[in-house]
mmCIF file of C-alpha atoms in Angstrom:
data_model
loop_
_atom_site.group_PDB
_atom_site.id
_atom_site.type_symbol
_atom_site.label_atom_id
_atom_site.label_comp_id
_atom_site.label_asym_id
_atom_site.label_seq_id
_atom_site.Cartn_x
_atom_site.Cartn_y
_atom_site.Cartn_z
ATOM 1 C CA UNK A 123 18.606 -2.317 -28.201
ATOM 2 C CA UNK A 124 20.683 -2.090 -25.030
ATOM 3 C CA UNK A 125 21.377 -5.276 -23.038
ATOM 4 C CA UNK A 126 23.468 -4.714 -19.923
ATOM 5 C CA UNK A 127 21.944 -7.220 -17.538
ATOM 6 C CA UNK A 128 23.154 -10.774 -17.677
ATOM 7 C CA UNK A 129 21.935 -12.534 -14.547
ATOM 8 C CA UNK A 130 24.432 -14.996 -13.222
ATOM 9 C CA UNK A 131 24.744 -17.163 -10.151
ATOM 10 C CA UNK A 132 26.387 -14.324 -8.192
ATOM 11 C CA UNK A 133 23.418 -12.034 -8.853
ATOM 12 C CA UNK A 134 20.892 -14.610 -7.668
ATOM 13 C CA UNK A 135 22.994 -15.528 -4.636
ATOM 14 C CA UNK A 136 23.329 -11.880 -3.631
ATOM 15 C CA UNK A 137 19.633 -11.150 -4.218
ATOM 16 C CA UNK A 138 17.639 -11.740 -1.019
ATOM 17 C CA UNK A 139 16.027 -15.163 -1.095
ATOM 18 C CA UNK A 140 12.771 -13.881 0.376
ATOM 19 C CA UNK A 141 12.399 -11.514 -2.583
ATOM 20 C CA UNK A 142 12.919 -14.405 -4.987
ATOM 21 C CA UNK A 143 10.411 -16.488 -3.014
ATOM 22 C CA UNK A 144 7.805 -13.723 -3.174
ATOM 23 C CA UNK A 145 8.342 -13.281 -6.913
ATOM 24 C CA UNK A 146 8.009 -17.046 -7.349
ATOM 25 C CA UNK A 147 4.725 -17.064 -5.389
ATOM 26 C CA UNK A 148 3.373 -14.125 -7.411
ATOM 27 C CA UNK A 149 4.326 -15.915 -10.621
ATOM 28 C CA UNK A 150 2.623 -19.074 -9.375
ATOM 29 C CA UNK A 151 -0.523 -17.019 -8.735
ATOM 30 C CA UNK A 152 -0.690 -16.138 -12.432
ATOM 31 C CA UNK A 153 -0.971 -19.834 -13.271
ATOM 32 C CA UNK A 154 -3.465 -20.444 -10.485
ATOM 33 C CA UNK A 155 -5.678 -17.590 -11.672
ATOM 34 C CA UNK A 156 -5.460 -18.852 -15.257
ATOM 35 C CA UNK A 157 -6.513 -22.312 -14.065
ATOM 36 C CA UNK A 158 -9.204 -21.663 -11.452
ATOM 37 C CA UNK A 159 -10.368 -18.104 -12.076
ATOM 38 C CA UNK A 160 -10.787 -15.908 -15.121
ATOM 39 C CA UNK A 161 -8.258 -15.085 -17.788
ATOM 40 C CA UNK A 162 -8.856 -11.426 -16.884
ATOM 41 C CA UNK A 163 -7.459 -11.940 -13.387
ATOM 42 C CA UNK A 164 -4.543 -13.931 -14.808
ATOM 43 C CA UNK A 165 -3.709 -11.126 -17.257
ATOM 44 C CA UNK A 166 -4.068 -8.577 -14.447
ATOM 45 C CA UNK A 167 -1.678 -10.572 -12.250
ATOM 46 C CA UNK A 168 0.788 -11.008 -15.126
ATOM 47 C CA UNK A 169 0.837 -7.283 -15.936
ATOM 48 C CA UNK A 170 1.404 -6.328 -12.291
ATOM 49 C CA UNK A 171 4.175 -8.916 -11.822
ATOM 50 C CA UNK A 172 6.006 -7.700 -14.926
ATOM 51 C CA UNK A 173 5.617 -4.103 -13.740
ATOM 52 C CA UNK A 174 6.965 -5.021 -10.300
ATOM 53 C CA UNK A 175 9.965 -6.819 -11.813
ATOM 54 C CA UNK A 176 10.676 -3.843 -14.075
ATOM 55 C CA UNK A 177 10.630 -1.432 -11.133
ATOM 56 C CA UNK A 178 12.894 -3.752 -9.148
ATOM 57 C CA UNK A 179 15.390 -4.081 -12.006
ATOM 58 C CA UNK A 180 15.489 -0.301 -12.323
ATOM 59 C CA UNK A 181 15.942 0.048 -8.569
ATOM 60 C CA UNK A 182 18.944 -2.297 -8.474
ATOM 61 C CA UNK A 183 20.319 -0.686 -11.642
ATOM 62 C CA UNK A 184 20.147 -3.942 -13.584
ATOM 63 C CA UNK A 185 17.566 -3.138 -16.250
ATOM 64 C CA UNK A 186 18.129 -5.327 -19.330
ATOM 65 C CA UNK A 187 16.806 -2.700 -21.759
ATOM 66 C CA UNK A 188 17.325 0.947 -22.554
ATOM 67 C CA UNK A 189 15.229 3.441 -20.607
ATOM 68 C CA UNK A 190 13.082 4.189 -23.669
ATOM 69 C CA UNK A 191 12.236 0.486 -24.035
ATOM 70 C CA UNK A 192 11.380 0.232 -20.339
ATOM 71 C CA UNK A 193 9.072 3.244 -20.618
ATOM 72 C CA UNK A 194 7.361 1.780 -23.686
ATOM 73 C CA UNK A 195 6.815 -1.571 -21.961
ATOM 74 C CA UNK A 196 5.565 0.212 -18.835
ATOM 75 C CA UNK A 197 3.083 2.195 -20.936
ATOM 76 C CA UNK A 198 1.749 -0.996 -22.540
ATOM 77 C CA UNK A 199 1.375 -2.584 -19.102
ATOM 78 C CA UNK A 200 -0.499 0.459 -17.818
ATOM 79 C CA UNK A 201 -2.894 0.219 -20.763
ATOM 80 C CA UNK A 202 -3.446 -3.487 -20.031
ATOM 81 C CA UNK A 203 -4.086 -2.730 -16.345
ATOM 82 C CA UNK A 204 -6.532 0.051 -17.300
ATOM 83 C CA UNK A 205 -8.399 -2.295 -19.676
ATOM 84 C CA UNK A 206 -8.623 -4.950 -16.974
ATOM 85 C CA UNK A 207 -9.895 -2.300 -14.555
ATOM 86 C CA UNK A 208 -12.574 -1.369 -17.098
ATOM 87 C CA UNK A 209 -13.616 -5.004 -17.343
ATOM 88 C CA UNK A 210 -13.977 -5.179 -13.554
ATOM 89 C CA UNK A 211 -16.321 -2.182 -13.695
ATOM 90 C CA UNK A 212 -18.257 -3.660 -16.621
ATOM 91 C CA UNK A 213 -18.647 -6.994 -14.815
ATOM 92 C CA UNK A 214 -19.649 -5.338 -11.510
ATOM 93 C CA UNK A 215 -16.677 -6.872 -9.679
ATOM 94 C CA UNK A 216 -16.685 -4.154 -7.055
ATOM 95 C CA UNK A 217 -14.121 -5.679 -4.700
ATOM 96 C CA UNK A 218 -11.685 -5.807 -7.625
ATOM 97 C CA UNK A 219 -12.558 -2.216 -8.529
ATOM 98 C CA UNK A 220 -11.913 -0.945 -4.996
ATOM 99 C CA UNK A 221 -8.702 -2.980 -4.740
ATOM 100 C CA UNK A 222 -7.473 -1.582 -8.057
ATOM 101 C CA UNK A 223 -8.284 1.988 -7.007
ATOM 102 C CA UNK A 224 -6.287 1.532 -3.811
ATOM 103 C CA UNK A 225 -3.286 0.216 -5.746
ATOM 104 C CA UNK A 226 -3.584 3.087 -8.227
ATOM 105 C CA UNK A 227 -3.585 5.522 -5.281
ATOM 106 C CA UNK A 228 -0.446 3.925 -3.836
ATOM 107 C CA UNK A 229 1.332 4.123 -7.180
ATOM 108 C CA UNK A 230 0.377 7.811 -7.485
ATOM 109 C CA UNK A 231 1.764 8.488 -3.999
ATOM 110 C CA UNK A 232 5.031 6.748 -4.875
ATOM 111 C CA UNK A 233 5.299 8.599 -8.171
ATOM 112 C CA UNK A 234 4.773 11.887 -6.343
ATOM 113 C CA UNK A 235 7.549 11.018 -3.903
ATOM 114 C CA UNK A 236 9.942 10.144 -6.735
ATOM 115 C CA UNK A 237 9.050 12.874 -9.227
ATOM 116 C CA UNK A 238 8.159 15.790 -6.945
ATOM 117 C CA UNK A 239 10.001 15.254 -3.660
ATOM 118 C CA UNK A 240 9.834 18.949 -2.772
ATOM 119 C CA UNK A 241 6.029 18.872 -2.983
ATOM 120 C CA UNK A 242 5.932 15.786 -0.775
ATOM 121 C CA UNK A 243 8.393 17.389 1.675
ATOM 122 C CA UNK A 244 6.155 20.471 1.991
ATOM 123 C CA UNK A 245 3.149 18.266 2.784
ATOM 124 C CA UNK A 246 4.916 15.419 4.612
ATOM 125 C CA UNK A 247 2.172 14.786 7.219
ATOM 126 C CA UNK A 248 -0.646 14.734 4.676
ATOM 127 C CA UNK A 249 1.379 12.482 2.385
ATOM 128 C CA UNK A 250 2.132 10.107 5.268
ATOM 129 C CA UNK A 251 -1.537 10.005 6.333
ATOM 130 C CA UNK A 252 -2.678 9.247 2.780
ATOM 131 C CA UNK A 253 -0.120 6.442 2.513
ATOM 132 C CA UNK A 254 -1.227 4.913 5.798
ATOM 133 C CA UNK A 255 -4.874 5.207 4.709
ATOM 134 C CA UNK A 256 -4.138 3.371 1.443
ATOM 135 C CA UNK A 257 -2.320 0.550 3.249
ATOM 136 C CA UNK A 258 -5.159 0.263 5.770
ATOM 137 C CA UNK A 259 -7.559 0.070 2.813
ATOM 138 C CA UNK A 260 -5.471 -2.666 1.194
ATOM 139 C CA UNK A 261 -5.481 -4.639 4.433
ATOM 140 C CA UNK A 262 -9.239 -4.062 4.570
ATOM 141 C CA UNK A 263 -9.491 -5.710 1.148
ATOM 142 C CA UNK A 264 -7.863 -8.839 2.578
ATOM 143 C CA UNK A 265 -10.515 -8.871 5.313
ATOM 144 C CA UNK A 266 -13.308 -8.245 2.781
ATOM 145 C CA UNK A 267 -12.211 -11.191 0.635
ATOM 146 C CA UNK A 268 -11.935 -13.403 3.714
ATOM 147 C CA UNK A 269 -15.476 -12.401 4.703
ATOM 148 C CA UNK A 270 -16.619 -13.476 1.201
ATOM 149 C CA UNK A 271 -14.678 -16.757 1.543
ATOM 150 C CA UNK A 272 -12.573 -15.657 -1.407
ATOM 151 C CA UNK A 273 -9.456 -17.383 -0.101
ATOM 152 C CA UNK A 274 -7.362 -17.024 -3.241
ATOM 153 C CA UNK A 275 -8.041 -13.301 -3.574
ATOM 154 C CA UNK A 276 -7.366 -12.749 0.142
ATOM 155 C CA UNK A 277 -4.081 -14.654 -0.082
ATOM 156 C CA UNK A 278 -3.113 -12.838 -3.278
ATOM 157 C CA UNK A 279 -3.923 -9.432 -1.778
ATOM 158 C CA UNK A 280 -1.853 -10.150 1.320
ATOM 159 C CA UNK A 281 1.005 -11.490 -0.803
ATOM 160 C CA UNK A 282 0.983 -8.303 -2.894
ATOM 161 C CA UNK A 283 1.095 -6.139 0.229
ATOM 162 C CA UNK A 284 4.097 -8.122 1.467
ATOM 163 C CA UNK A 285 5.680 -8.061 -1.999
ATOM 164 C CA UNK A 286 5.281 -4.342 -2.304
ATOM 165 C CA UNK A 287 6.583 -3.810 1.194
ATOM 166 C CA UNK A 288 9.760 -5.841 0.777
ATOM 167 C CA UNK A 289 10.505 -5.536 -2.916
ATOM 168 C CA UNK A 290 9.478 -2.073 -3.964
ATOM 169 C CA UNK A 291 9.622 -0.136 -0.712
ATOM 170 C CA UNK A 292 11.236 -0.457 2.670
ATOM 171 C CA UNK A 293 7.760 -0.303 4.173
ATOM 172 C CA UNK A 294 8.912 0.639 7.650
ATOM 173 C CA UNK A 295 11.015 3.486 6.280
ATOM 174 C CA UNK A 296 8.252 4.542 3.881
ATOM 175 C CA UNK A 297 5.567 4.694 6.572
ATOM 176 C CA UNK A 298 7.783 6.385 9.128
ATOM 177 C CA UNK A 299 6.692 9.985 9.621
ATOM 178 C CA UNK A 300 9.832 11.993 8.889
ATOM 179 C CA UNK A 301 10.554 15.166 10.755
ATOM 180 C CA UNK A 302 12.677 17.766 8.983
#
């Protein structure tokens, strides 16, 4: 096992405080869901938070495990997320299903950009339009939950959009239509 990351005070002081605050709020949501909602939503939130932290650690080149361990953990998390998604379908929780599909679409778009940049470059406008459409859909989910007086889900959805925008992606750079 490969341990290279030893967080210290300097790391936390240099890490933007708003990112730490967002991670703290997302972690708090896991407990809130476990307390006032279903264990399924708590497990879903936990899996996504761990996945987000893993991506962030890889991005800042501070992953505490070897790449093979990270990939194995990521695969387990993806299985958990897929099982939770299946439970949403089984339980007819259609807002959760649509929300999950939108997040899956965003992850696919990001994976395409990372793994096949030449493909994305050839279809830059279409890629940009799909990304904007997914974000508009995610914002629409916030509105849908507000219309159903689902305050916790609306807050959580908005928090995840902000989290994704500031932690995983420079959202303004990502959504900017690039001209070659």
